[in-house]
Amino acid sequence: MIYLDHAATTPLHPAAFEAMLPYLKDNFGNPSSLHHLGKAAKFAVEEARESVANLLNARPAEIVLNSGATEGNNHALKGIAARLQGKGKHIVSTQIEHDATLHPLLQLEKAGFEITFVGVDENGVVRLDELENSLRADTILVSVMHANNELGTLQPIAEIGRLCRARGIVFHCDACQSVGHIPVDVKALNVDLLTLSAHKFYGAKGAGALYIRRGVRLDALIEGGHQQKGRRAGTENVASLVAMGAACQLAREAITRGDEARVAALRQRLIAGIENGVSGAHLNGHRVQRVPGIANFSFEGIEGEGLILELDARAGVCASTGSACAAGSLDPSPVLLAIGLENGLARAGTRFSLGRGTTEAEIDELLRQLPEVLESLRVLSPAVRAALIGGQSDDAG
Ligand SMILES: *Cc1c(COP(=O)(O)O)cnc(C)c1O
């Protein structure tokens, strides 16, 4: 198996796994309990909070621990909308956000908020002038992701944050694809709210955090007990949060050691290998301004979905069309449409996302197998497409 889907999820780091084990067994206390078992759990949760804060250059009190980035984004967007609706009902975001941002925003739109979705250039970088021009007196919130999950392209978050701060507009950033892979400093980035998810950087699934800058007020998303000072009710997922704390520490060490730089070098090897050895391949996203692990290609005459299935079946390669949440749909990727690709290429998007465990041998094996797999699909593709789309002719090119 060659696992190249780290942007969908990463394997749990063995040390993070070891760290969480006691909290799945003997240390099963509820962090809200007053006895020693509860106190031990509480201590572990607070350590995890501190570790997240350290990774982000934040204070522990600015970290709300939660179930992951879908929750974090919902909390940030809906919480600010509810809190500030008296001040204005205009929100600015981009055309390339993850569904975990897009769908809450569409829900807010139905509830009477006005959302401006700013476009991106051909590299997937948000148009700063368009964003600045969209800011109004009634704009209460701007939400822009740090690294795009399909392309890997990094956004000019610090600049956007400066524009927002100068106008007193709350700025939220979904940093799921950057945290744990490159340095993310909430102060340097000028963000008010920042979302992260542990399973994107070798932590366990079902754990994440929302950074809330001191002084920023928003409504809670989940009401109930008084955990986390009322900002997120519910008994904490102690073991997964402990794993996230460990993953944050491991990420700092990995970045310092150059492990992520090695991932970036392997990504470059893959890009060069495809561009030199595969005909009809188009690299999507910014060439330089991107996170270490992600490379996205459109192959002419190929459906992304078909390629993923064939790579898996023939070569044991796990890749993705981009968004795990959109898997199973044959619609062109909205992100690839936003960077200006025509329908055919936008349906062809294939994301290879590398991780710290990826080896040079794996990349070379993929490069060896890819031309054959593409060739077999190009021969089959009209029939495959017809079968998949139910016999309709199409313009997939
Ligand atoms: C994975 C991801 C999410 C969702 O995170 P979960 O913790 O799985 O809910 C949100 N935004 C981006 C950019 C992601 O990559």
Coordinates of C-alpha atoms and ligand atoms in Angstrom, one line a residue:
M1 CA 0.0 0.0 0.0
I2 CA 1.2 3.5 -0.8
Y3 CA -0.7 6.0 1.3
L4 CA -0.9 9.4 -0.4
D5 CA -4.0 10.8 1.2
H6 CA -2.6 12.5 4.3
A7 CA -4.7 15.6 3.6
A8 CA -7.8 13.5 4.2
T9 CA -6.3 12.0 7.4
T10 CA -3.0 11.0 8.8
P11 CA -2.0 7.8 10.7
L12 CA -1.9 8.2 14.4
H13 CA 1.7 8.9 15.6
P14 CA 2.8 5.9 17.7
A15 CA 3.9 8.2 20.5
A16 CA 0.4 9.9 20.5
F17 CA -1.2 6.5 20.6
E18 CA 0.9 5.5 23.6
A19 CA 0.0 8.8 25.3
M20 CA -3.7 8.2 25.0
L21 CA -3.8 4.6 26.1
P22 CA -3.9 5.2 29.9
Y23 CA -7.0 7.4 29.4
L24 CA -8.7 4.6 27.5
K25 CA -8.0 2.3 30.4
D26 CA -7.2 3.0 34.0
N27 CA -7.4 6.8 33.9
F28 CA -11.1 6.9 32.8
G29 CA -12.2 9.7 35.1
N30 CA -14.5 12.5 34.1
P31 CA -12.5 15.8 34.1
S32 CA -15.4 17.5 35.9
S33 CA -15.3 15.1 38.8
L34 CA -13.8 16.3 42.1
H35 CA -12.0 13.1 43.1
H36 CA -8.5 12.1 42.2
L37 CA -9.5 10.2 39.1
G38 CA -11.3 13.2 37.8
K39 CA -8.4 15.5 38.7
A40 CA -6.0 13.3 36.7
A41 CA -8.2 13.5 33.7
K42 CA -8.6 17.3 34.1
F43 CA -4.9 17.7 34.4
A44 CA -4.4 15.7 31.2
V45 CA -6.9 17.9 29.3
E46 CA -5.3 21.1 30.6
E47 CA -1.9 19.8 29.4
A48 CA -3.3 19.1 26.0
R49 CA -4.7 22.7 25.9
E50 CA -1.3 24.1 26.8
S51 CA 0.4 22.0 24.1
V52 CA -2.1 23.3 21.5
A53 CA -1.5 26.9 22.7
N54 CA 2.3 26.5 22.5
L55 CA 2.1 25.2 18.9
L56 CA 0.1 28.3 18.0
N57 CA 1.8 30.9 20.1
A58 CA -1.4 31.4 22.0
R59 CA -2.5 31.3 25.7
P60 CA -4.1 28.2 27.0
A61 CA -7.2 30.3 28.0
E62 CA -7.6 31.2 24.3
I63 CA -8.0 27.5 23.3
V64 CA -11.4 25.7 23.2
L65 CA -11.0 22.0 22.8
N66 CA -13.6 20.3 20.6
S67 CA -14.3 17.4 18.3
G68 CA -12.5 18.7 15.2
A69 CA -12.6 21.3 12.5
T70 CA -16.1 20.9 11.4
E71 CA -17.2 21.8 14.9
G72 CA -14.6 24.5 15.2
N73 CA -15.8 26.2 11.9
N74 CA -19.4 25.9 12.9
H75 CA -18.7 27.4 16.3
A76 CA -16.7 30.3 14.8
L77 CA -19.0 31.2 12.0
K78 CA -22.4 30.7 13.8
G79 CA -21.1 32.0 17.1
I80 CA -19.9 35.3 15.6
A81 CA -23.0 35.6 13.5
A82 CA -25.3 35.2 16.5
R83 CA -23.2 37.5 18.7
L84 CA -22.8 40.3 16.2
Q85 CA -26.0 40.2 14.1
G86 CA -27.1 43.5 15.7
K87 CA -24.0 45.2 14.3
G88 CA -24.3 43.8 10.8
K89 CA -25.3 40.8 8.7
H90 CA -22.6 40.8 6.0
I91 CA -19.9 38.0 5.9
V92 CA -17.0 37.7 3.5
S93 CA -15.4 34.4 2.6
T94 CA -13.9 32.7 -0.5
Q95 CA -14.9 30.5 -3.4
I96 CA -12.5 27.7 -2.3
E97 CA -13.5 27.0 1.3
H98 CA -14.0 23.5 2.7
D99 CA -17.5 22.3 3.0
A100 CA -17.1 22.7 6.8
T101 CA -17.0 26.4 6.2
L102 CA -19.2 26.7 3.1
H103 CA -22.2 24.8 4.4
P104 CA -22.5 26.7 7.7
L105 CA -22.2 29.9 5.6
L106 CA -25.0 28.8 3.3
Q107 CA -27.1 28.1 6.3
L108 CA -26.5 31.6 7.6
E109 CA -27.4 32.9 4.2
K110 CA -30.8 31.2 4.5
A111 CA -31.1 32.8 7.9
G112 CA -30.8 36.3 6.5
F113 CA -27.1 36.9 6.4
E114 CA -25.5 38.1 3.2
I115 CA -22.3 36.3 2.2
T116 CA -19.8 37.5 -0.4
F117 CA -17.6 34.7 -1.8
V118 CA -14.4 36.3 -3.1
G119 CA -12.7 34.7 -6.1
V120 CA -9.2 33.4 -6.4
D121 CA -6.5 33.7 -9.2
E122 CA -5.3 30.9 -11.4
N123 CA -3.0 29.7 -8.6
G124 CA -5.8 29.5 -6.1
V125 CA -4.7 32.6 -4.2
V126 CA -7.5 34.8 -3.0
R127 CA -7.8 38.1 -4.8
L128 CA -6.8 40.6 -2.1
D129 CA -8.1 43.7 -3.9
E130 CA -11.5 42.0 -4.4
L131 CA -11.5 41.0 -0.8
E132 CA -10.7 44.5 0.4
N133 CA -13.3 46.1 -1.8
S134 CA -15.9 43.7 -0.5
L135 CA -15.5 44.9 3.1
R136 CA -18.4 47.2 4.2
A137 CA -19.6 49.0 7.3
D138 CA -21.9 46.1 8.1
T139 CA -19.3 43.3 7.5
I140 CA -19.0 41.5 10.8
L141 CA -16.8 38.5 9.8
V142 CA -14.2 37.4 7.3
S143 CA -13.4 33.7 7.0
V144 CA -10.5 32.5 4.8
M145 CA -8.7 29.2 5.0
H146 CA -4.9 29.1 5.5
A147 CA -4.0 26.2 3.1
N148 CA -6.5 24.9 0.6
N149 CA -7.2 21.2 1.2
E150 CA -7.4 20.4 -2.6
L151 CA -4.5 22.5 -3.9
G152 CA -2.3 23.0 -0.9
T153 CA -2.0 26.7 -1.9
L154 CA -1.4 29.1 1.0
Q155 CA -3.4 32.3 1.4
P156 CA -2.0 35.7 2.5
I157 CA -3.6 35.3 5.9
A158 CA -1.5 38.0 7.7
E159 CA -2.4 40.6 5.1
I160 CA -6.1 39.7 5.2
G161 CA -5.9 39.9 9.0
R162 CA -4.4 43.3 8.8
L163 CA -7.2 44.6 6.6
C164 CA -9.8 43.1 9.0
R165 CA -8.1 44.4 12.2
A166 CA -7.9 47.9 10.8
R167 CA -11.7 47.9 10.3
G168 CA -12.7 46.0 13.5
I169 CA -13.9 43.0 11.6
V170 CA -13.6 39.6 13.2
F171 CA -11.3 37.3 11.2
H172 CA -11.6 33.5 11.2
C173 CA -9.1 31.1 9.6
D174 CA -9.5 27.4 8.9
A175 CA -5.9 26.2 9.3
C176 CA -6.6 22.5 9.2
Q177 CA -4.1 21.8 6.4
S178 CA -1.3 24.0 7.8
V179 CA -1.2 23.4 11.5
G180 CA 1.4 20.8 12.4
H181 CA 3.0 21.1 9.0
I182 CA 4.4 24.6 8.9
P183 CA 4.8 27.1 11.7
V184 CA 1.4 28.7 12.5
D185 CA 1.6 31.7 14.8
V186 CA -1.8 33.3 15.5
K187 CA -0.2 36.6 16.4
A188 CA 1.9 36.8 13.2
L189 CA -1.2 35.9 11.2
N190 CA -3.4 38.5 12.8
V191 CA -6.3 36.1 13.2
D192 CA -9.1 36.3 15.8
L193 CA -10.3 32.8 15.4
L194 CA -8.4 29.8 14.1
T195 CA -9.6 26.2 13.5
L196 CA -7.5 23.0 13.7
S197 CA -8.1 19.3 13.6
A198 CA -5.8 16.7 15.2
H199 CA -6.2 13.9 12.7
K200 CA -4.7 16.1 10.0
F201 CA -1.4 16.1 11.8
Y202 CA -1.0 12.6 13.3
G203 CA -3.4 13.0 16.2
A204 CA -6.5 11.0 16.7
K205 CA -9.8 11.6 15.0
G206 CA -12.5 13.4 16.9
A207 CA -10.3 16.0 18.5
G208 CA -9.6 19.6 17.5
A209 CA -9.4 23.1 18.8
L210 CA -10.7 26.6 18.2
Y211 CA -8.4 29.4 19.0
I212 CA -10.4 32.5 20.3
R213 CA -8.2 35.6 20.7
R214 CA -8.6 37.1 24.1
G215 CA -11.4 39.7 24.1
V216 CA -13.3 38.1 21.1
R217 CA -16.8 37.2 22.1
L218 CA -18.9 34.6 20.4
D219 CA -21.9 32.4 21.3
A220 CA -21.4 28.8 22.2
L221 CA -22.3 26.2 19.6
I222 CA -23.0 23.4 22.1
E223 CA -24.9 24.2 25.2
G224 CA -25.0 22.0 28.3
G225 CA -22.7 21.7 31.2
H226 CA -20.2 24.2 32.3
Q227 CA -17.1 22.6 30.8
Q228 CA -14.5 24.9 29.3
K229 CA -16.0 27.9 31.0
G230 CA -19.3 27.4 29.1
R231 CA -17.7 27.9 25.7
R232 CA -18.0 24.2 24.8
A233 CA -20.3 22.0 26.9
G234 CA -19.9 18.3 27.0
T235 CA -17.6 15.8 28.7
E236 CA -14.2 16.1 27.1
N237 CA -12.9 13.4 24.8
V238 CA -9.9 13.0 27.1
A239 CA -7.9 10.3 25.3
S240 CA -8.2 11.9 21.9
L241 CA -7.3 15.3 23.4
V242 CA -4.3 13.9 25.1
A243 CA -3.2 12.4 21.7
M244 CA -3.7 15.9 20.1
G245 CA -1.5 17.4 22.8
A246 CA 1.2 14.9 22.0
A247 CA 0.8 15.5 18.3
C248 CA 1.3 19.2 18.8
Q249 CA 4.6 18.6 20.6
L250 CA 5.7 16.0 18.0
A251 CA 4.8 18.5 15.2
R252 CA 7.0 21.2 16.7
E253 CA 9.9 18.8 16.9
A254 CA 9.2 17.4 13.4
I255 CA 9.2 20.9 11.8
T256 CA 12.3 21.9 13.7
R257 CA 14.1 18.7 12.6
G258 CA 13.3 19.3 9.0
D259 CA 10.9 16.4 8.6
E260 CA 8.3 18.6 6.8
A261 CA 11.0 20.0 4.6
R262 CA 11.8 16.4 3.6
V263 CA 8.1 15.9 2.7
A264 CA 8.2 19.1 0.6
A265 CA 11.3 17.7 -1.3
L266 CA 9.5 14.5 -2.0
R267 CA 6.5 16.4 -3.2
Q268 CA 8.8 18.3 -5.6
R269 CA 10.2 14.9 -6.8
L270 CA 6.6 13.8 -7.5
I271 CA 5.8 17.0 -9.4
A272 CA 8.9 16.9 -11.5
G273 CA 8.5 13.2 -12.2
I274 CA 4.9 13.7 -13.4
E275 CA 5.7 16.9 -15.4
N276 CA 8.6 15.2 -17.1
G277 CA 7.2 11.7 -17.5
V278 CA 3.4 11.9 -18.0
S279 CA 1.7 13.5 -21.0
G280 CA -1.3 15.8 -20.6
A281 CA -0.6 16.5 -16.9
H282 CA -1.5 19.9 -15.4
L283 CA -0.3 20.9 -11.9
N284 CA -3.0 22.8 -10.0
G285 CA -2.3 25.4 -7.4
H286 CA 0.6 27.7 -6.6
R287 CA 4.1 26.3 -7.5
V288 CA 5.8 27.7 -4.4
Q289 CA 3.3 29.1 -2.0
R290 CA 2.0 25.8 -0.7
V291 CA 2.0 23.4 2.2
P292 CA 4.7 20.6 2.1
G293 CA 2.5 17.6 1.4
I294 CA 0.0 18.4 -1.3
A295 CA 0.3 18.1 -5.1
N296 CA -2.8 18.3 -7.2
F297 CA -2.9 17.3 -10.9
S298 CA -5.5 17.2 -13.6
F299 CA -4.7 14.6 -16.3
E300 CA -6.3 15.3 -19.7
G301 CA -9.1 12.9 -20.7
I302 CA -9.3 11.4 -17.2
E303 CA -12.0 11.5 -14.5
G304 CA -10.4 12.0 -11.1
E305 CA -12.7 9.4 -9.5
G306 CA -11.8 6.7 -12.1
L307 CA -8.1 7.3 -11.6
I308 CA -8.4 7.1 -7.8
L309 CA -10.2 3.7 -8.1
E310 CA -7.8 2.4 -10.7
L311 CA -4.7 3.5 -8.8
D312 CA -6.0 1.7 -5.7
A313 CA -6.9 -1.5 -7.6
R314 CA -3.8 -1.8 -9.7
A315 CA -1.1 -0.1 -7.7
G316 CA -2.4 -0.1 -4.1
V317 CA -2.1 3.7 -4.2
C318 CA -4.5 5.7 -1.9
A319 CA -5.0 9.1 -3.3
S320 CA -8.0 11.4 -3.5
T321 CA -9.9 13.8 -5.8
G322 CA -9.5 16.5 -3.2
S323 CA -12.2 16.7 -0.7
A324 CA -13.2 13.4 1.1
C325 CA -16.5 15.1 1.8
A326 CA -17.3 15.4 -1.9
A327 CA -16.2 11.9 -2.8
G328 CA -18.8 10.0 -4.7
S329 CA -20.0 13.0 -6.7
L330 CA -19.0 13.3 -10.3
D331 CA -19.5 17.1 -10.3
P332 CA -16.5 19.1 -11.2
S333 CA -14.5 20.4 -8.2
P334 CA -15.7 23.9 -7.2
V335 CA -12.2 24.7 -6.2
L336 CA -10.8 23.7 -9.6
L337 CA -13.6 25.7 -11.3
A338 CA -12.7 28.7 -9.2
I339 CA -9.1 28.6 -10.4
G340 CA -10.5 28.8 -14.0
L341 CA -10.3 25.2 -15.2
E342 CA -12.9 24.1 -17.7
N343 CA -15.3 21.3 -16.7
G344 CA -13.2 18.4 -18.0
L345 CA -10.0 19.3 -16.2
A346 CA -12.0 20.3 -13.1
R347 CA -13.4 16.8 -13.0
A348 CA -10.0 15.3 -13.5
G349 CA -8.4 16.7 -10.3
T350 CA -6.3 14.2 -8.4
R351 CA -4.7 15.0 -5.1
F352 CA -1.6 13.2 -3.9
S353 CA -0.9 14.2 -0.3
L354 CA 2.3 13.0 1.2
G355 CA 3.2 12.7 4.9
R356 CA 6.1 12.2 7.2
G357 CA 6.1 8.5 6.6
T358 CA 6.2 8.8 2.8
T359 CA 9.4 7.4 1.2
E360 CA 11.3 8.2 -2.0
A361 CA 10.7 4.5 -3.1
E362 CA 6.9 5.1 -2.8
I363 CA 7.0 8.2 -5.0
D364 CA 9.1 6.4 -7.5
E365 CA 6.8 3.4 -7.6
L366 CA 3.8 5.7 -8.2
L367 CA 5.7 7.5 -11.0
R368 CA 6.5 4.1 -12.5
Q369 CA 2.8 2.9 -12.4
L370 CA 1.0 6.1 -13.2
P371 CA 1.6 6.2 -17.0
E372 CA 0.2 2.7 -17.5
V373 CA -2.8 3.4 -15.3
L374 CA -3.6 6.6 -17.2
E375 CA -3.2 4.8 -20.5
S376 CA -5.7 2.1 -19.5
L377 CA -8.2 4.7 -18.4
R378 CA -7.8 6.8 -21.5
V379 CA -8.7 3.8 -23.6
L380 CA -11.6 2.9 -21.4
S381 CA -12.7 6.3 -20.4
P382 CA -15.7 7.0 -22.8
A383 CA -17.3 3.6 -21.8
V384 CA -16.5 4.1 -18.1
R385 CA -17.9 7.6 -18.2
A386 CA -21.0 6.5 -19.9
A387 CA -21.5 3.8 -17.3
L388 CA -20.9 6.2 -14.4
I389 CA -23.0 9.0 -15.7
G390 CA -25.8 6.7 -16.9
G391 CA -25.3 6.9 -20.6
Q392 CA -25.4 10.6 -21.0
S393 CA -22.8 12.0 -23.4
D394 CA -20.6 14.6 -21.9
D395 CA -18.1 17.3 -22.5
A396 CA -15.4 16.0 -20.2
G397 CA -12.8 16.4 -23.0
Ligands
LIG1 C1 -10.3 18.1 7.2 C2 -10.7 19.5 7.1 C3 -11.8 20.0 7.8 C4 -12.7 19.1 8.6 O1 -12.0 18.6 9.8 P1 -12.7 17.5 10.7 O2 -11.8 17.6 11.9 O3 -12.5 16.2 10.0 O4 -14.1 17.8 10.9 C5 -12.1 21.3 7.7 N1 -11.4 22.2 6.9 C6 -10.3 21.7 6.2 C7 -9.5 22.7 5.4 C8 -9.9 20.4 6.3 O5 -8.9 20.0 5.6

